[in-house]
Tab-separated table of C-alpha atoms and ligand atoms in Angstrom:
chain	number	residue	atom	x	y	z
A	1	MET	CA	-20.490	105.211	71.391
A	2	LYS	CA	-19.163	101.870	72.441
A	3	ILE	CA	-17.790	99.204	70.085
A	4	TYR	CA	-18.078	95.541	70.929
A	5	LYS	CA	-16.413	92.745	69.096
A	6	PHE	CA	-17.502	89.083	69.461
A	7	GLY	CA	-15.444	86.343	67.823
A	8	GLY	CA	-16.537	83.056	66.172
A	9	SER	CA	-16.519	81.075	69.445
A	10	SER	CA	-19.015	83.449	71.119
A	11	ILE	CA	-21.646	82.503	68.462
A	12	LYS	CA	-20.501	78.934	67.671
A	13	ASN	CA	-23.943	77.418	68.456
A	14	TYR	CA	-27.464	78.653	69.289
A	15	LYS	CA	-26.799	78.530	73.039
A	16	ARG	CA	-23.866	80.888	72.605
A	17	ILE	CA	-26.020	83.290	70.573
A	18	LYS	CA	-28.506	83.325	73.408
A	19	ASN	CA	-25.643	83.937	75.814
A	20	LEU	CA	-24.579	86.860	73.613
A	21	SER	CA	-27.998	88.380	73.946
A	22	LYS	CA	-27.631	88.125	77.800
A	23	VAL	CA	-24.288	89.990	77.647
A	24	ILE	CA	-25.989	92.699	75.594
A	25	LYS	CA	-28.870	92.947	78.094
A	26	ILE	CA	-26.458	93.438	81.052
A	27	ASN	CA	-24.622	96.210	79.152
A	28	LYS	CA	-27.824	98.037	78.446
A	29	ASN	CA	-26.760	101.288	76.772
A	30	ASN	CA	-28.202	101.532	73.313
A	31	ASN	CA	-25.587	103.339	71.372
A	32	LYS	CA	-23.281	100.660	70.290
A	33	ILE	CA	-21.898	98.789	67.307
A	34	ILE	CA	-21.364	95.043	67.545
A	35	VAL	CA	-18.749	93.702	65.222
A	36	LEU	CA	-19.146	89.950	64.596
A	37	SER	CA	-16.976	87.154	63.185
A	38	ALA	CA	-18.337	84.203	61.209
A	39	ILE	CA	-19.959	81.471	63.259
A	40	GLY	CA	-17.557	79.044	64.988
A	41	LYS	CA	-14.948	77.673	62.619
A	42	ASN	CA	-16.852	78.586	59.487
A	43	THR	CA	-14.043	80.670	57.982
A	44	ASN	CA	-11.845	77.513	57.914
A	45	LYS	CA	-14.709	75.621	56.235
A	46	LEU	CA	-15.116	78.440	53.655
A	47	GLU	CA	-11.411	78.274	52.954
A	48	LYS	CA	-11.858	74.608	52.116
A	49	VAL	CA	-14.607	75.583	49.692
A	50	VAL	CA	-12.210	77.996	47.926
A	51	ASN	CA	-9.424	75.394	47.816
A	52	ASN	CA	-11.674	72.737	46.341
A	53	PHE	CA	-13.102	75.228	43.876
A	54	PHE	CA	-9.569	76.045	42.692
A	55	ILE	CA	-8.500	72.466	42.194
A	56	LYS	CA	-11.805	72.012	40.324
A	57	ASN	CA	-13.063	69.393	42.725
A	58	LYS	CA	-16.735	70.115	42.207
A	59	LYS	CA	-18.018	67.270	44.345
A	60	ASN	CA	-16.115	68.373	47.431
A	61	THR	CA	-16.816	72.019	46.813
A	62	TYR	CA	-20.586	71.398	46.926
A	63	ILE	CA	-20.347	68.886	49.823
A	64	GLN	CA	-18.583	71.637	51.832
A	65	VAL	CA	-21.153	74.260	50.881
A	66	LEU	CA	-24.012	71.917	51.830
A	67	ASN	CA	-22.340	71.222	55.144
A	68	ILE	CA	-22.057	74.864	55.936
A	69	TYR	CA	-25.683	75.441	54.872
A	70	LYS	CA	-26.936	72.629	57.070
A	71	ASN	CA	-24.992	73.915	60.128
A	72	HIS	CA	-26.598	77.347	59.703
A	73	PHE	CA	-29.996	75.908	59.119
A	74	LYS	CA	-29.756	73.733	62.222
A	75	MET	CA	-28.825	76.798	64.228
A	76	ILE	CA	-31.725	78.988	63.042
A	77	LYS	CA	-34.168	76.151	63.669
A	78	ASN	CA	-33.217	76.424	67.379
A	79	LEU	CA	-33.603	80.225	67.464
A	80	PHE	CA	-36.612	81.125	65.316
A	81	ILE	CA	-40.084	79.851	64.827
A	82	LYS	CA	-40.913	78.206	61.441
A	83	ASN	CA	-42.248	81.077	59.409
A	84	ASN	CA	-39.601	83.598	60.293
A	85	PHE	CA	-38.124	85.361	57.267
A	86	ILE	CA	-34.654	84.190	58.181
A	87	PHE	CA	-35.359	80.743	56.698
A	88	LYS	CA	-36.060	82.180	53.259
A	89	TYR	CA	-33.062	84.491	53.628
A	90	ILE	CA	-30.634	81.643	54.339
A	91	LYS	CA	-31.912	79.675	51.367
A	92	PHE	CA	-31.639	82.673	49.143
A	93	PHE	CA	-28.192	83.436	50.405
A	94	PHE	CA	-26.843	79.989	49.766
A	95	ASN	CA	-28.463	79.816	46.305
A	96	GLU	CA	-26.637	83.010	45.389
A	97	PHE	CA	-23.483	81.457	46.760
A	98	ILE	CA	-23.771	78.404	44.566
A	99	PHE	CA	-24.651	80.625	41.636
A	100	PHE	CA	-21.458	82.529	42.114
A	101	LEU	CA	-19.416	79.328	42.256
A	102	LYS	CA	-21.054	78.047	39.057
A	103	LYS	CA	-20.574	81.267	37.123
A	104	LYS	CA	-17.205	82.557	38.304
A	105	LYS	CA	-14.340	81.612	36.084
A	106	SER	CA	-11.834	84.021	37.538
A	107	ILE	CA	-8.423	82.534	38.078
A	108	LYS	CA	-7.434	85.104	40.669
A	109	TYR	CA	-7.236	83.142	43.866
A	110	HIS	CA	-7.090	86.032	46.275
A	111	PHE	CA	-10.092	87.703	44.631
A	112	ILE	CA	-12.283	84.571	44.740
A	113	TYR	CA	-11.076	83.897	48.342
A	114	ASP	CA	-12.431	87.201	49.540
A	115	GLN	CA	-15.763	86.819	47.793
A	116	ILE	CA	-16.333	83.382	49.239
A	117	VAL	CA	-14.692	83.538	52.671
A	118	GLY	CA	-16.111	86.976	53.460
A	119	SER	CA	-19.605	85.573	53.272
A	120	GLY	CA	-19.244	83.915	56.666
A	121	GLU	CA	-19.592	87.268	58.410
A	122	LEU	CA	-22.491	88.399	56.281
A	123	ILE	CA	-24.532	85.405	57.262
A	124	SER	CA	-23.599	85.316	60.967
A	125	THR	CA	-24.484	89.044	61.453
A	126	LYS	CA	-27.852	88.532	59.734
A	127	ILE	CA	-28.745	85.670	62.042
A	128	VAL	CA	-27.683	87.451	65.225
A	129	SER	CA	-29.296	90.755	64.271
A	130	GLU	CA	-32.626	89.030	63.464
A	131	TYR	CA	-32.506	87.082	66.724
A	132	LEU	CA	-31.765	90.162	68.840
A	133	ASN	CA	-34.661	91.981	67.122
A	134	LEU	CA	-36.885	89.030	67.802
A	135	ILE	CA	-36.234	89.117	71.535
A	136	GLY	CA	-36.695	92.861	71.714
A	137	LEU	CA	-33.142	94.124	71.408
A	138	LYS	CA	-33.815	96.479	68.550
A	139	ASN	CA	-30.860	96.841	66.319
A	140	PHE	CA	-29.966	97.594	62.669
A	141	TRP	CA	-27.998	95.287	60.408
A	142	LEU	CA	-25.226	97.248	58.807
A	143	ASP	CA	-23.418	96.100	55.675
A	144	CYS	CA	-19.931	97.319	56.536
A	145	ARG	CA	-18.865	97.154	52.887
A	146	ASN	CA	-20.843	100.365	52.467
A	147	TYR	CA	-18.649	102.032	55.077
A	148	ILE	CA	-15.222	100.462	55.154
A	149	LYS	CA	-13.555	101.288	51.936
A	150	THR	CA	-10.324	99.641	50.907
A	151	ASP	CA	-7.889	99.187	48.026
A	152	ASN	CA	-8.087	95.968	46.024
A	153	SER	CA	-5.300	94.067	47.771
A	154	TYR	CA	-7.494	90.956	48.243
A	155	ARG	CA	-6.830	89.043	51.459
A	156	GLU	CA	-4.766	91.876	52.839
A	157	ALA	CA	-6.761	95.013	52.120
A	158	HIS	CA	-5.605	98.460	53.171
A	159	VAL	CA	-8.156	100.908	54.401
A	160	ASN	CA	-8.856	104.089	52.539
A	161	TRP	CA	-9.121	106.156	55.682
A	162	GLN	CA	-10.421	109.301	54.054
A	163	GLN	CA	-13.344	107.608	52.379
A	164	THR	CA	-13.997	105.385	55.360
A	165	LYS	CA	-14.045	108.215	57.863
A	166	LYS	CA	-16.468	110.176	55.718
A	167	LYS	CA	-18.830	107.269	55.471
A	168	ILE	CA	-18.655	106.047	59.082
A	169	LYS	CA	-19.280	109.555	60.411
A	170	LYS	CA	-22.716	109.495	58.851
A	171	ILE	CA	-23.796	106.681	61.179
A	172	ASN	CA	-26.454	107.754	63.672
A	173	GLN	CA	-24.624	107.428	66.989
A	174	ASN	CA	-27.726	106.996	69.044
A	175	LEU	CA	-28.655	103.604	67.663
A	176	PHE	CA	-27.636	100.014	68.016
A	177	TYR	CA	-26.016	98.202	65.058
A	178	ILE	CA	-24.724	94.784	64.167
A	179	THR	CA	-22.062	94.582	61.575
A	180	GLN	CA	-19.412	92.329	60.091
A	181	GLY	CA	-15.797	92.111	61.077
A	182	PHE	CA	-12.969	91.129	58.720
A	183	ILE	CA	-14.479	92.556	55.468
A	184	GLY	CA	-14.600	95.765	53.524
A	185	ALA	CA	-15.170	96.663	49.920
A	186	ASP	CA	-13.009	98.155	47.123
A	187	ASN	CA	-14.185	100.896	44.815
A	188	ASN	CA	-15.975	98.413	42.644
A	189	TYR	CA	-17.890	97.091	45.645
A	190	PHE	CA	-16.180	93.730	45.612
A	191	THR	CA	-15.569	92.254	49.069
A	192	THR	CA	-12.040	92.511	50.440
A	193	THR	CA	-10.714	91.049	53.676
A	194	PHE	CA	-8.102	92.110	56.242
A	195	GLY	CA	-6.486	88.709	56.787
A	196	ARG	CA	-7.447	85.996	59.304
A	197	GLU	CA	-8.626	87.237	62.724
A	198	GLY	CA	-9.162	90.629	61.116
A	199	SER	CA	-12.454	91.392	62.952
A	200	ASP	CA	-10.598	92.951	65.837
A	201	TYR	CA	-9.134	95.433	63.337
A	202	THR	CA	-12.632	96.236	61.977
A	203	ALA	CA	-13.748	97.121	65.460
A	204	SER	CA	-10.837	99.546	65.735
A	205	ILE	CA	-11.652	101.136	62.468
A	206	PHE	CA	-15.193	101.958	63.728
A	207	SER	CA	-13.759	103.071	67.070
A	208	PHE	CA	-11.322	105.399	65.397
A	209	CYS	CA	-13.733	106.961	62.986
A	210	LEU	CA	-16.448	107.529	65.597
A	211	ASN	CA	-14.086	108.567	68.454
A	212	ALA	CA	-15.601	105.787	70.476
A	213	GLU	CA	-15.791	105.937	74.248
A	214	SER	CA	-14.328	102.383	74.473
A	215	GLN	CA	-13.893	99.122	72.607
A	216	THR	CA	-14.532	95.731	74.132
A	217	THR	CA	-13.442	92.389	72.769
A	218	TRP	CA	-15.553	89.593	74.305
A	219	LYS	CA	-13.679	86.330	74.506
A	220	ASP	CA	-14.012	82.915	76.130
A	221	VAL	CA	-11.001	83.746	78.427
A	222	PRO	CA	-11.367	86.092	81.385
A	223	GLY	CA	-8.962	88.737	79.963
A	224	ILE	CA	-5.323	88.746	78.802
A	225	LEU	CA	-3.457	86.008	80.537
A	226	ASN	CA	0.271	85.580	80.934
A	227	ALA	CA	0.113	81.955	79.581
A	228	ASP	CA	-2.044	80.165	77.054
A	229	PRO	CA	-4.739	78.438	79.068
A	230	ARG	CA	-4.792	75.529	76.626
A	231	PHE	CA	-1.296	74.548	77.579
A	232	PHE	CA	-0.630	76.001	81.065
A	233	PHE	CA	-2.441	75.224	84.240
A	234	LYS	CA	-1.108	78.089	86.302
A	235	LYS	CA	-1.760	81.465	84.762
A	236	LYS	CA	-2.402	84.942	85.866
A	237	ILE	CA	-4.647	87.663	84.414
A	238	PHE	CA	-3.372	91.149	83.599
A	239	LYS	CA	-5.733	93.685	85.075
A	240	SER	CA	-4.214	96.353	82.826
A	241	LEU	CA	-1.621	96.685	80.153
A	242	SER	CA	-0.277	99.450	77.955
A	243	TYR	CA	-0.933	99.429	74.200
A	244	LYS	CA	2.747	98.766	73.657
A	245	GLU	CA	2.866	95.712	75.904
A	246	THR	CA	-0.241	94.329	74.271
A	247	LEU	CA	1.214	94.895	70.823
A	248	GLU	CA	4.358	92.959	71.816
A	249	LEU	CA	2.287	90.076	73.088
A	250	SER	CA	0.153	89.928	69.942
A	251	TYR	CA	3.099	90.279	67.669
A	252	TYR	CA	4.903	87.400	69.280
A	253	GLY	CA	1.899	85.175	68.734
A	254	ALA	CA	-0.320	85.304	71.857
A	255	SER	CA	-3.686	84.961	70.280
A	256	VAL	CA	-5.121	87.877	72.210
A	257	ILE	CA	-5.761	90.376	69.559
A	258	HIS	CA	-4.889	91.094	66.001
A	259	PRO	CA	-1.697	93.270	65.980
A	260	LYS	CA	-3.191	95.808	63.583
A	261	THR	CA	-5.990	96.571	66.111
A	262	LEU	CA	-3.956	98.629	68.476
A	263	TYR	CA	-2.614	101.518	66.412
A	264	PRO	CA	-6.001	103.215	65.658
A	265	LEU	CA	-6.911	102.913	69.354
A	266	LYS	CA	-3.591	104.176	70.629
A	267	LYS	CA	-3.789	107.174	68.246
A	268	LYS	CA	-7.089	108.344	69.725
A	269	LYS	CA	-6.342	106.973	73.314
A	270	ILE	CA	-9.460	104.764	73.171
A	271	PRO	CA	-9.444	102.181	76.010
A	272	LEU	CA	-9.686	98.586	74.963
A	273	TYR	CA	-11.250	96.016	77.325
A	274	ILE	CA	-10.780	92.310	76.981
A	275	ARG	CA	-13.616	90.587	78.797
A	276	SER	CA	-15.234	87.221	79.105
A	277	PHE	CA	-18.623	86.501	77.565
A	278	ILE	CA	-18.942	83.558	79.921
A	279	PHE	CA	-18.494	85.751	83.028
A	280	PRO	CA	-19.727	89.119	81.693
A	281	LYS	CA	-19.763	90.776	85.070
A	282	LYS	CA	-16.034	90.360	85.584
A	283	LYS	CA	-13.835	93.324	84.605
A	284	GLY	CA	-11.206	91.569	82.443
A	285	THR	CA	-8.144	93.448	81.197
A	286	LEU	CA	-7.992	97.130	80.391
A	287	VAL	CA	-5.528	98.149	77.629
A	288	SER	CA	-4.741	101.844	77.592
A	289	ASP	CA	-1.838	104.274	77.227
A	290	LYS	CA	-0.973	104.060	80.880
A	291	TYR	CA	2.151	102.162	81.583
A	292	ILE	CA	1.531	100.022	84.630
A	293	ASN	CA	4.455	98.443	86.400
A	294	ASN	CA	3.065	94.934	86.162
A	295	VAL	CA	4.029	92.403	88.809
A	296	ILE	CA	3.638	89.665	86.230
A	297	THR	CA	6.919	89.749	84.403
A	298	SER	CA	6.916	86.648	82.188
A	299	CYS	CA	4.539	85.428	79.529
A	300	PHE	CA	4.442	81.977	77.968
A	301	ILE	CA	3.381	81.556	74.399
A	302	VAL	CA	3.193	78.205	72.624
A	303	LYS	CA	3.456	78.206	68.862
A	304	LYS	CA	3.244	74.780	67.165
A	305	LYS	CA	4.231	73.806	63.652
A	306	GLN	CA	6.845	76.478	63.344
A	307	LYS	CA	9.517	76.183	60.678
A	308	PHE	CA	13.015	77.578	60.746
A	309	ILE	CA	14.491	78.318	57.408
A	310	PHE	CA	18.179	78.952	57.109
A	311	PHE	CA	19.491	80.738	54.068
A	312	TYR	CA	23.061	80.539	52.840
A	313	LYS	CA	24.788	81.352	49.572
A	314	LYS	CA	25.966	78.619	47.348
A	315	LYS	CA	29.037	80.418	46.344
A	316	PHE	CA	31.267	81.089	49.365
A	317	SER	CA	30.311	84.703	50.064
A	318	PHE	CA	28.469	86.888	52.473
A	319	PHE	CA	24.750	87.368	52.750
A	320	LEU	CA	24.327	91.000	51.846
A	321	GLU	CA	21.431	93.519	52.105
A	322	LYS	CA	20.300	92.826	48.579
A	323	ASP	CA	19.991	89.120	49.317
A	324	ILE	CA	17.928	89.858	52.383
A	325	SER	CA	15.723	92.228	50.481
A	326	LEU	CA	15.121	89.557	47.762
A	327	ILE	CA	13.962	87.112	50.435
A	328	PHE	CA	11.677	89.633	52.065
A	329	LYS	CA	10.246	90.448	48.651
A	330	TYR	CA	9.228	86.813	48.254
A	331	ILE	CA	7.858	86.547	51.749
A	332	SER	CA	5.717	89.575	51.109
A	333	ASN	CA	4.668	88.468	47.595
A	334	TYR	CA	3.492	85.092	48.922
A	335	LYS	CA	1.827	86.622	51.956
A	336	ILE	CA	3.863	84.440	54.363
A	337	ASN	CA	3.496	85.127	58.046
A	338	PHE	CA	6.904	85.979	59.200
A	339	PHE	CA	7.769	86.019	62.909
A	340	ASN	CA	11.439	85.526	63.506
A	341	SER	CA	14.436	84.511	61.466
A	342	LYS	CA	18.183	84.358	61.534
A	343	PHE	CA	20.339	85.061	58.557
A	344	SER	CA	23.659	83.170	58.584
A	345	ASN	CA	26.602	83.659	56.334
B	401	LIG	N1	-13.777	85.063	60.617
B	401	LIG	C1	-12.434	85.495	60.363
B	401	LIG	C2	-11.435	84.471	60.869
B	401	LIG	O1	-11.811	83.465	61.392
B	401	LIG	C3	-12.129	86.815	60.980
B	401	LIG	C4	-12.209	86.893	62.459
B	401	LIG	O2	-12.852	86.074	63.080
B	401	LIG	O3	-11.598	87.797	63.059
B	401	LIG	O4	-10.244	84.679	60.685
């Protein structure tokens, strides 16, 4: 079985969805699972809904929801004929969404976040699955919350591997499925998420549990580059990289792949391809356990809006292990992304 992952930009408008169907047609084999993100930048928009909901700004909450609804509606108008069931489905989906917002009084931010933000993937997969079926690419829509089981650490869920493996192994490996990235479900069937950009990780979970033949991430870049194409004109593509090198790149902020993605693949030696959905015939980058002596030695990563925080003790004394552990405790409690720091005495 092959696992494909397509991010938000690969389905950001109806033309891109049509393009995705061409990529699928070129790669004809039937037995695959496609893991999809939310459409375009919808996850950001859904985050705004959550934030407005929490500051009790009803007007802005509903304006945002309406805006998201309109965008999806416009998209399906370009893909389906009028009486297709998807129109009713989208209306129903958003009605339920509004119902949830009206009824939910929970003050648990992370819980509400996952229920709202996770819906971006549910809707995008439904649209793409229906469209592919319409054009003859027969597939099954899979609600991954029935397969990926997690604890209830909302926004940063941990996979219950035992339960997840048992469930995923039941999937018929001869068929073609479309499913959601980024989300799972806890034991009470509430939606949980893996953190931003978590769809890559979802793909790896499926690959691991199914002993996949390979995993492919389809991106708008031709593969893994040694410099961010948004900032650098001259860049080179890596034809192959080891898991370790790729982990280093992603850890230091190259937006290639979610760092959690690599461990399940490395453990089962499943090759990962990074390829372009714009030039689907090109080979892209192969990530595997082979260490290749790359001729490209330097990589350039640009990270904007970084903050350096220096800690020192008020009383003239040394910064000890227990001080450091206290800081890390807060960093972890507040789910702060932590890249690099210096502790000075
Ligand atoms: N849609 C989620 C995000 O934008 C997850 C993903 O795309 O990987 O972060």
